[in-house]
Short mmCIF file of C-alpha atoms in Angstrom, two decimals:
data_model
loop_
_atom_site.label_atom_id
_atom_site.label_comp_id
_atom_site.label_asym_id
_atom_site.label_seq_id
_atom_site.Cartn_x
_atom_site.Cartn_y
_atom_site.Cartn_z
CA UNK Q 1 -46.16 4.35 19.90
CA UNK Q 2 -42.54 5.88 19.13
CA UNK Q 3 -41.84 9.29 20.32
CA UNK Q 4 -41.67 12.32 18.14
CA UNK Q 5 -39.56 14.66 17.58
CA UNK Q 6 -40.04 17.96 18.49
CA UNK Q 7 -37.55 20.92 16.91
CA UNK Q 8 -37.55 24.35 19.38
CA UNK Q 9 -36.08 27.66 17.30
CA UNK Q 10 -34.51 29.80 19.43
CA UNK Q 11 -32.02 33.14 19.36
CA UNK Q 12 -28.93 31.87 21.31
CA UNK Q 13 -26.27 34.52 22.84
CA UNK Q 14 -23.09 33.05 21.77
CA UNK Q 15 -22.21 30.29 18.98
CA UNK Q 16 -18.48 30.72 18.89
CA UNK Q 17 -16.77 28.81 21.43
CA UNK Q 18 -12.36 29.86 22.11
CA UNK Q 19 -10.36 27.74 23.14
CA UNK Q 20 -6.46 28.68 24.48
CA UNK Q 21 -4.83 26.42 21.70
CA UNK Q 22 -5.21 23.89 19.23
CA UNK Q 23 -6.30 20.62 20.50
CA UNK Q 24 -3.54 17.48 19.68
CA UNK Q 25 -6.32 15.38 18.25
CA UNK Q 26 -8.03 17.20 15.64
CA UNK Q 27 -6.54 20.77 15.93
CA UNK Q 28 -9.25 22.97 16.10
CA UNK Q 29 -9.08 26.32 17.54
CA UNK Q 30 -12.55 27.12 17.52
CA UNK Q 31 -16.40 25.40 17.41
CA UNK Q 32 -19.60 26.21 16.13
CA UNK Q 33 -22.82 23.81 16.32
CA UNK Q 34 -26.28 24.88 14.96
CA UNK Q 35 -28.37 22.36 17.68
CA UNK Q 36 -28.54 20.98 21.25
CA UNK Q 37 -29.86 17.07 20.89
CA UNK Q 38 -29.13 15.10 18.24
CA UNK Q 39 -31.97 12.56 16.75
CA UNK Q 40 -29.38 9.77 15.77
CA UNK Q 41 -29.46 8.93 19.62
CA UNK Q 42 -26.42 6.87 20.29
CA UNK Q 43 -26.82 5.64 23.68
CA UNK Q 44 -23.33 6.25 24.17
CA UNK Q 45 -22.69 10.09 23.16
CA UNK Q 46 -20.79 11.82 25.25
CA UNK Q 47 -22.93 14.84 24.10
CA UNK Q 48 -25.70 13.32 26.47
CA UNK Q 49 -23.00 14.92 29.36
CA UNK Q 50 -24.82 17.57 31.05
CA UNK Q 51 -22.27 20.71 29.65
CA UNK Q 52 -23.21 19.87 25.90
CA UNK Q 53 -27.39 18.58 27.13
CA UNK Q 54 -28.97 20.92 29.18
CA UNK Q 55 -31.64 19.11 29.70
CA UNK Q 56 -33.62 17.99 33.15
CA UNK Q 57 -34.90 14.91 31.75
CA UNK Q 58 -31.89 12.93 29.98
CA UNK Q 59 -34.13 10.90 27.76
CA UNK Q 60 -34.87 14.33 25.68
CA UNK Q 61 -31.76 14.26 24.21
CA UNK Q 62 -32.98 12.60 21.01
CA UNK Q 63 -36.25 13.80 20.46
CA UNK Q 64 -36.00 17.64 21.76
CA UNK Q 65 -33.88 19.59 19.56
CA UNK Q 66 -32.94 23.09 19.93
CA UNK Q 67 -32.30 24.85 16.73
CA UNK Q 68 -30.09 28.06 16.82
CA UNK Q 69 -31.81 29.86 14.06
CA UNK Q 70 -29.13 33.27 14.16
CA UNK Q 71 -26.16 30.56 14.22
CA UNK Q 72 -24.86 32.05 10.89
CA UNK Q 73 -25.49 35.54 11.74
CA UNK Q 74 -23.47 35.05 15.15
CA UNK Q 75 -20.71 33.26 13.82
CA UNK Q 76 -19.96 35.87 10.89
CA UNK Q 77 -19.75 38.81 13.72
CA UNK Q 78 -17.67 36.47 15.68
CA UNK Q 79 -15.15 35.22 12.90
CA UNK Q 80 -14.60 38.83 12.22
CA UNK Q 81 -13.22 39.21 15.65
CA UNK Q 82 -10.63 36.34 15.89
CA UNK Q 83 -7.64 35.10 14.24
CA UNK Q 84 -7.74 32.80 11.45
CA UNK Q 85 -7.15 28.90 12.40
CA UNK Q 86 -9.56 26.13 12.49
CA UNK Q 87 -13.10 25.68 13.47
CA UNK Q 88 -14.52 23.12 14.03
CA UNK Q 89 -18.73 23.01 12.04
CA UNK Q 90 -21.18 21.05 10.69
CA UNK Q 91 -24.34 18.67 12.24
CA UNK Q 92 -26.31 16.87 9.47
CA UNK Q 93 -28.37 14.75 11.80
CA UNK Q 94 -32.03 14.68 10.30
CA UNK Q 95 -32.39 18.53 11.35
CA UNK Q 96 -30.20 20.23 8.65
CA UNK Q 97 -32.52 18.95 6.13
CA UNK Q 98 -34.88 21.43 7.08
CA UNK Q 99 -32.79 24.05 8.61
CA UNK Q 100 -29.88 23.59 6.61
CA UNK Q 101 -27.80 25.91 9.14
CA UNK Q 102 -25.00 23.93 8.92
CA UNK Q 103 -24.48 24.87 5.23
CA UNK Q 104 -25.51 28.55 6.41
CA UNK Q 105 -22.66 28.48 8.81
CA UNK Q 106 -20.14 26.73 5.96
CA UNK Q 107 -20.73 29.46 3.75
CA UNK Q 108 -19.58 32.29 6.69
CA UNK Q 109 -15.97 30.39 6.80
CA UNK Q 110 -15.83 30.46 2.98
CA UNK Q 111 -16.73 34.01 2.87
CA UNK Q 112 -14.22 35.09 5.72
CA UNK Q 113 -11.74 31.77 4.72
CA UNK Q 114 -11.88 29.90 7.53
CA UNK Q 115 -10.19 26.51 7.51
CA UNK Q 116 -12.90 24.16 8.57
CA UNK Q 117 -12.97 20.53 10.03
CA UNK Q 118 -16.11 18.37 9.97
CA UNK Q 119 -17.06 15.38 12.29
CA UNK Q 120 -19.59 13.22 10.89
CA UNK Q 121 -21.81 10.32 10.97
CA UNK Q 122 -24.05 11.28 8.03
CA UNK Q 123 -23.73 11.34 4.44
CA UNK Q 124 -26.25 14.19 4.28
CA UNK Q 125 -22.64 15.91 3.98
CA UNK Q 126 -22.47 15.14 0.46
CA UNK Q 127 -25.08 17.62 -0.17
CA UNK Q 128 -22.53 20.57 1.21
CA UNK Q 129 -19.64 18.84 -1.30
CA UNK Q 130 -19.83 22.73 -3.05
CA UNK Q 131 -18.86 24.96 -0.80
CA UNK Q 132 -16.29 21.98 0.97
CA UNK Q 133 -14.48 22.34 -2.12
CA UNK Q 134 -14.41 26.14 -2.47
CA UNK Q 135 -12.88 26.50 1.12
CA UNK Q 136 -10.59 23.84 0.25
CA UNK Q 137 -9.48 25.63 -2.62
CA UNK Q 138 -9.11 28.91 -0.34
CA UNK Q 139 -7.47 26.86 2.68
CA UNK Q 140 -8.36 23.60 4.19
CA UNK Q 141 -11.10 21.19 5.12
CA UNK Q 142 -10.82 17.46 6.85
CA UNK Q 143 -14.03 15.87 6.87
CA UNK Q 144 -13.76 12.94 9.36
CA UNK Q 145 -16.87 10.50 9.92
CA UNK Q 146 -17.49 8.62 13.02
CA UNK Q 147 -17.16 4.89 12.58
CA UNK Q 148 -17.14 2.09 15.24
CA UNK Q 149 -17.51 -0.96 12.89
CA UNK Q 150 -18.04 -2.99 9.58
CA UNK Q 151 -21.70 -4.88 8.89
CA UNK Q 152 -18.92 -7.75 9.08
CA UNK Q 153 -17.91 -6.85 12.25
CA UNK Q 154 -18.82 -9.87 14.94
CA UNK Q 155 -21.09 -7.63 17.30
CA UNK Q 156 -22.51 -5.38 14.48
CA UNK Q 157 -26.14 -5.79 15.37
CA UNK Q 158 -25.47 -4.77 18.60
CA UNK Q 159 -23.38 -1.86 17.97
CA UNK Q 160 -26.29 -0.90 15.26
CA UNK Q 161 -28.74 -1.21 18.18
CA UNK Q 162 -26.70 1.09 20.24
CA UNK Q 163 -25.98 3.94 17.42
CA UNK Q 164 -30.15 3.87 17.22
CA UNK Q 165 -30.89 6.14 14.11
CA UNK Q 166 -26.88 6.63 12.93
CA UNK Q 167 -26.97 5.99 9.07
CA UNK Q 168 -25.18 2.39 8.79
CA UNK Q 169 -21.46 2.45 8.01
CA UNK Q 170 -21.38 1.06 4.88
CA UNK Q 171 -23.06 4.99 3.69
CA UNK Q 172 -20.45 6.80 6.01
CA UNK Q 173 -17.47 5.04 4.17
CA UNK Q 174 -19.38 5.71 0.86
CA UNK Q 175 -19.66 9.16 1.98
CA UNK Q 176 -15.74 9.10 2.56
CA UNK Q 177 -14.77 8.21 -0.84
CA UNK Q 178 -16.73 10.62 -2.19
CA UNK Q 179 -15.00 13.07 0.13
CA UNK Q 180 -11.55 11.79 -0.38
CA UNK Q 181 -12.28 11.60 -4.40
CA UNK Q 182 -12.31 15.52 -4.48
CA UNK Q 183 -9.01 16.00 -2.77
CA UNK Q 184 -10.52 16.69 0.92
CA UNK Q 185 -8.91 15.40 3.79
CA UNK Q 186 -10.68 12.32 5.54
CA UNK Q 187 -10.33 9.54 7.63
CA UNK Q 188 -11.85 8.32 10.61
CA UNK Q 189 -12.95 9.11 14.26
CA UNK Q 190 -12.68 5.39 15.48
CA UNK Q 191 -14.10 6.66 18.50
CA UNK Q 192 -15.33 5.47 21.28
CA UNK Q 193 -13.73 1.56 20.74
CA UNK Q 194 -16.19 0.14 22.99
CA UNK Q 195 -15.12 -2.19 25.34
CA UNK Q 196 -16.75 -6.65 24.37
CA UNK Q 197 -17.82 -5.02 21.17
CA UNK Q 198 -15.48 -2.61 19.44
CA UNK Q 199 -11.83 -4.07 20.73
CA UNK Q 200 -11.27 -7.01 18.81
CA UNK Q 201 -8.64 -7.54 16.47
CA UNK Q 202 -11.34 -8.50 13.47
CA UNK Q 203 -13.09 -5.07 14.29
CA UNK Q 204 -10.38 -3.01 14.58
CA UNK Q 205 -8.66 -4.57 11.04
CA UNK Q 206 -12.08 -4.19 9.29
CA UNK Q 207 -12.97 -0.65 9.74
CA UNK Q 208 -9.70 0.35 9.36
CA UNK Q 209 -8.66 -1.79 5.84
CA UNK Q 210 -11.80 -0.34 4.85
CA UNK Q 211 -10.77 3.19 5.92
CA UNK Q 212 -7.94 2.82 4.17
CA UNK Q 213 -10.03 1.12 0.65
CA UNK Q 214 -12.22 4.28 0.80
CA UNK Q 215 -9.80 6.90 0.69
CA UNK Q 216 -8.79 7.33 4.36
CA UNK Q 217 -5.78 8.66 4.93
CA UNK Q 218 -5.86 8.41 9.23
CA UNK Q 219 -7.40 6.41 12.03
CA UNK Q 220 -8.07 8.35 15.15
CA UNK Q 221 -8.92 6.17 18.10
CA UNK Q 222 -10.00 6.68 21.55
CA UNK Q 223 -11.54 4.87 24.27
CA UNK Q 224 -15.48 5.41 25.65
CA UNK Q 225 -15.86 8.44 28.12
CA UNK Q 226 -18.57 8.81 30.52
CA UNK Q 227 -19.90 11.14 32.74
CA UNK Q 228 -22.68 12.50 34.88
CA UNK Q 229 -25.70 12.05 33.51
CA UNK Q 230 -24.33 10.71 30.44
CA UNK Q 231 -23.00 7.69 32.37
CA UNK Q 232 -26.30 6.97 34.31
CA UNK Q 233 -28.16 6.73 31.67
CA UNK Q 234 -25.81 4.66 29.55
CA UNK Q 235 -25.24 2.53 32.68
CA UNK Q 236 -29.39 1.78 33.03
CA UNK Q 237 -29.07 1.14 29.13
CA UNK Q 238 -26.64 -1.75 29.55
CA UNK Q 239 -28.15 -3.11 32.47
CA UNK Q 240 -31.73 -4.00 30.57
CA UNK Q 241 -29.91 -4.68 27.50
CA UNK Q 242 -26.95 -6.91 28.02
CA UNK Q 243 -26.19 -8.07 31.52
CA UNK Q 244 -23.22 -9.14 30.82
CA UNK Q 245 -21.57 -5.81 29.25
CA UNK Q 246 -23.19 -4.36 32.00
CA UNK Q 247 -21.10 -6.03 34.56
CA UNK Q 248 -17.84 -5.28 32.60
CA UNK Q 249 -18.64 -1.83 32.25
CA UNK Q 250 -19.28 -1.69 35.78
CA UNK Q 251 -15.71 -3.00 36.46
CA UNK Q 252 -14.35 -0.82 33.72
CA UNK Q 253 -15.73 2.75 34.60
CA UNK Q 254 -16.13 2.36 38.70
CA UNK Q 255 -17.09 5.44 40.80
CA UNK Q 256 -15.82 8.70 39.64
CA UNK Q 257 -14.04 7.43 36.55
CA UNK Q 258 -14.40 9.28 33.19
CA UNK Q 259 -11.78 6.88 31.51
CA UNK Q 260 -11.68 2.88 31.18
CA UNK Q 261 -9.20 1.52 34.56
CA UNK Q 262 -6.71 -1.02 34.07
CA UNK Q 263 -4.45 -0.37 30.97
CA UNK Q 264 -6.59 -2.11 28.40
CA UNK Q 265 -7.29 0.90 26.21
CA UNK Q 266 -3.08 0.98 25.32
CA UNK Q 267 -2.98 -2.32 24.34
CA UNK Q 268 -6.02 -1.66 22.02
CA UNK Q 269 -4.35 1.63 20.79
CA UNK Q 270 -1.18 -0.29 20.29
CA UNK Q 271 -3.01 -2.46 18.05
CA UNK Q 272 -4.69 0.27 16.11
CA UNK Q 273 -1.03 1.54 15.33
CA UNK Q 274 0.30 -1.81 14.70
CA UNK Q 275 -2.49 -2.75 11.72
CA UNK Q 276 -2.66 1.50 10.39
CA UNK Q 277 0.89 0.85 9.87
CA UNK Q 278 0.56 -2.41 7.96
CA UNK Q 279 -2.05 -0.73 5.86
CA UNK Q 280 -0.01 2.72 5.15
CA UNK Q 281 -2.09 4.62 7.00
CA UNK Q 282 -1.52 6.85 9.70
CA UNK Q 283 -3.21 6.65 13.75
CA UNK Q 284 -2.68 10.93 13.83
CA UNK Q 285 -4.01 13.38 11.77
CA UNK Q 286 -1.84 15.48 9.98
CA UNK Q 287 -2.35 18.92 11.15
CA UNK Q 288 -3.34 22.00 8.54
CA UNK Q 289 -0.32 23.70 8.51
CA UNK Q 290 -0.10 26.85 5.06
CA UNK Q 291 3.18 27.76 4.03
CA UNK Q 292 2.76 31.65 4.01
CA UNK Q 293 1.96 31.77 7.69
CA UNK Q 294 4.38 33.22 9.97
CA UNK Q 295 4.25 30.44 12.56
CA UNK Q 296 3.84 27.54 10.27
CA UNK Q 297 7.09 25.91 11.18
CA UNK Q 298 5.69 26.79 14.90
CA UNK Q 299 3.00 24.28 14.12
CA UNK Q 300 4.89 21.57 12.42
CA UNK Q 301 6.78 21.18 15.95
CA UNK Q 302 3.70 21.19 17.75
CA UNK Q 303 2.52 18.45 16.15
CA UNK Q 304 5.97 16.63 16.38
CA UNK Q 305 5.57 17.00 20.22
CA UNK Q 306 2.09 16.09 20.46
CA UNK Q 307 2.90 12.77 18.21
CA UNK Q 308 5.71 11.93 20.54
CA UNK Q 309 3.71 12.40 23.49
CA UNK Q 310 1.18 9.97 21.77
CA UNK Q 311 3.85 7.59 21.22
CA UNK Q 312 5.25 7.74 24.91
CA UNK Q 313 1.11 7.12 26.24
CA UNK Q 314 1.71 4.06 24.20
CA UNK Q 315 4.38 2.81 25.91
CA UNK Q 316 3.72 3.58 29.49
CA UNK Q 317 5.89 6.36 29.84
CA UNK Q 318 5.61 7.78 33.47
CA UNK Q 319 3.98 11.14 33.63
CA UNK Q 320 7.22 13.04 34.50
CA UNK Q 321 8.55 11.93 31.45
CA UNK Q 322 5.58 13.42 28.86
CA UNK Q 323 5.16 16.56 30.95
CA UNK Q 324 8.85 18.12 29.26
CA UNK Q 325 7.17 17.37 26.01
CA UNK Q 326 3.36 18.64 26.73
CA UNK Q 327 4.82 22.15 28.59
CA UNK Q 328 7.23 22.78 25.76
CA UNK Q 329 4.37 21.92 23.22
CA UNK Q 330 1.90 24.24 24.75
CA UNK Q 331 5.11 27.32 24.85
CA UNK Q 332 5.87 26.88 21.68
CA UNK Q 333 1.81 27.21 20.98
CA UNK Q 334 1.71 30.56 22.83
CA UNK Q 335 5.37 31.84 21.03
CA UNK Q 336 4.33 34.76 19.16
CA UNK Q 337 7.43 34.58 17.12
CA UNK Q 338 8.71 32.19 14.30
CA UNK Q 339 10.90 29.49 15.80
CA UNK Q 340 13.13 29.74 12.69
CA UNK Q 341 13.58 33.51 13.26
CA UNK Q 342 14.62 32.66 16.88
CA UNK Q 343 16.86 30.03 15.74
CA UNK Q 344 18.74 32.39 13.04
CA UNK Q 345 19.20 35.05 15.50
CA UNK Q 346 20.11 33.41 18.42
CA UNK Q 347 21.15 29.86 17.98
CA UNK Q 348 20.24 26.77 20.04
CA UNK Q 349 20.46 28.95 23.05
CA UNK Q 350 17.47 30.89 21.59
CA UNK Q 351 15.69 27.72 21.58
CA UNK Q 352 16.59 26.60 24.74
CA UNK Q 353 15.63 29.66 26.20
CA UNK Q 354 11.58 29.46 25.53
CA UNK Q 355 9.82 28.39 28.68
CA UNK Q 356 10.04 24.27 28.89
CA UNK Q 357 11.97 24.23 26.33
CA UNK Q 358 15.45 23.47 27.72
CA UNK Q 359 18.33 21.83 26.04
CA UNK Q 360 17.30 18.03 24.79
CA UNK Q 361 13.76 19.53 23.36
CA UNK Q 362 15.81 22.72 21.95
CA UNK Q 363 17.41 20.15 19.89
CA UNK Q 364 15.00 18.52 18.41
CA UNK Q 365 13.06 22.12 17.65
CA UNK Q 366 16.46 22.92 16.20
CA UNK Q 367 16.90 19.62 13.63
CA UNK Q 368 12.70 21.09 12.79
CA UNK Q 369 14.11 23.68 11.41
CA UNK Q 370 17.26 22.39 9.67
CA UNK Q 371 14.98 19.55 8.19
CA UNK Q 372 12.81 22.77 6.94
CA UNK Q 373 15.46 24.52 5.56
CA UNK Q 374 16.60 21.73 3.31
CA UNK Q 375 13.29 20.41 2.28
CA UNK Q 376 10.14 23.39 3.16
CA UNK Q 377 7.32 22.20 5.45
CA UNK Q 378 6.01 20.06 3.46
CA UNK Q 379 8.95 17.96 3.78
CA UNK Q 380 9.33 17.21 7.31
CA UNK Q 381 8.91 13.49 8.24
CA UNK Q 382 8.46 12.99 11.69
CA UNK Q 383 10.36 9.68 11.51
CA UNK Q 384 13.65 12.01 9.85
CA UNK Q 385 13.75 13.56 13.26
CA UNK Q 386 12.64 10.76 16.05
CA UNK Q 387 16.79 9.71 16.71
CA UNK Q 388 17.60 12.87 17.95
CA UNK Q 389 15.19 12.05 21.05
CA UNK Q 390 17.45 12.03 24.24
CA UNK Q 391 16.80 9.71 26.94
CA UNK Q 392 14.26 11.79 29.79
#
């Protein structure tokens, strides 16, 4: 007899969690979720890692959700408290039909304008397409949805088997165009590419050809993570239901590894690049940058740096060559002034004066800003900018 669900209200302390900077991937500042469990049940999640499942018994994940009924109420005193940037919102798993906190917790960031990202594997987003469109109007929203595969994919039944209650793709990529048909930002989390089932060249050219056929404008992919608890009970997953990926995983993720070993994820990232570019679509997501703010053009380098470091994981840089990049990224992040005010007052040197900054990076930060003073943010094409690189 299947297992139901059971939903537990509660008052939680906190809902808003800070983080130091932006993250490179899908630059949020902030998060905000309205429950703990989710009843789609992928076997894979990484939410089943004890920090985001608190739970003794691992196998409650699905079926015991915790529902933070003052979510909204917490997140409107805490919004009032911090500076304006992203924040990452939103579960519709089966739960927000009834609760609907998720659309509570939308409607705080449109009162207090909030730029808002949403990661998704449900259309039940649709039914928020309202207020998604009034804070788009106000500032921003990306709406990205979590897809792995195509129904034409060749292991789509048993990806299906392993995404468990996960609406089927072909209603997330509805979903998308739907999204992308009202002038939202959207495109996909092609994450995690799971290794004998996600990383072949059909997969990876069908989900994203159809990305790009349903209004996609980025594919964001990243390899399976696994951890703790998370990774036992995936592990005891495989090993009743496919021996075989069982073993591989087993070579794949050894003892005390979070990440796949032995340099198969680049070449699989290097062909997600390879076909996004043949389609016209990007492997980054463009990060929310507004004109009037004061360290806009601060931001536009930031995510120069961060899609050069990408670039340099592709091709094997050695880590003494990215660290220039990620330091100087990250000082420029905590630079409370305009890099363009720095630049007219004190010239390269100003540049090359912020901490891990130095001379070949101060360059680059200073053809930024000459590329922004001839054509506005907006205009800045990473590619305009790539030759003036040195060698590190």
């Amino acid at each position: 007899m299947p297992r139901k669900v059971k939903f537990i209200p509660y008052k939680t302390r906190t809902i808003l969690n800070k983080h130091k900077r932006s993250d490179h991937w899908f630059w949020t500042r902030y998060t905000a979720y309205p429950y703990i469990g989710c009843q789609h049940g992928c076997e894979f999640c990484y939410c089943r890692e004890k920090k985001y499942a608190p739970y003794e018994e691992i196998n409650d994940f699905p079926y015991v959700i915790k529902v933070k009924e003052n979510a909204p109420h917490l997140l409107r005193k805490a919004l009032n408290k911090v500076s304006k940037d992203v924040i990452a919102v939103g579960d519709y798993q089966p739960a927000e039909k009834k609760y609907e906190i998720s659309r509570r917790m939308l409607e705080v960031c449109l009162e207090l304008d909030f730029p808002v990202f949403i990661l998704e594997r449900s259309p039940l987003v649709l039914r928020d397409l309202d207020l998604l469109q009034e804070i788009n109007k106000r500032t921003h929203v990306s709406v990205l949805f979590s897809i792995i595969h195509t129904a034409q994919s060749p292991h789509a039944d048993k990806i299906s088997r392993m995404e468990r209650l996960a609406p089927i793709p072909e209603l997330r990529f509805d979903a998308m165009e739907k999204i992308a048909s009202k002038g939202i930002q959207t495109g996909i989390s092609f994450m995690p590419i799971l290794p004998g089932l996600c990383d072949t060249r059909e997969n990876i050219n069908l989900v994203i050809k159809k990305c790009a056929d349903h209004g996609g404008q980025f594919v964001l992919a990243a390899p399976l993570t696994i951890a703790d608890q998370q990774k036992t009970y995936f592990f005891n997953f495989l090993k009743e239901y496919d021996a075989d990926l069982y073993r591989l995983y087993q070579r794949l993720y050894p003892l005390k590894s979070y990440g796949p070993t032995g340099g198969n994820w680049i070449e699989t990232a290097t062909l997600v690049r390879e076909i996004c570019n043949t389609t016209g679509i990007r492997d980054r997501m463009p990060r929310p940058i507004f004109t009037e703010e004061k360290r806009a053009l601060n931001k536009k380098a930031i995510e120069y740096l961060a899609e050069k470091l990408y670039a340099m994981e592709l091709g094997r840089s050695p880590a003494h060559k990215m660290w220039p990049f990620r330091k100087a990224a990250w000082s420029v992040e905590d630079l409370p002034q305009d890099i363009g005010l720095v630049y007219k007052q004190m010239g390269l040197k100003g540049l090359e004066s912020i901490q891990h900054v130095g001379p070949n990076i101060g360059k680059l930060l200073e053809q930024i800003i000459i590329n922004h003073q001839n054509t506005g943010i907006e205009g800045i094409k990473n590619d305009d900018i790539s030759p003036i690189i040195t060698t590190f």
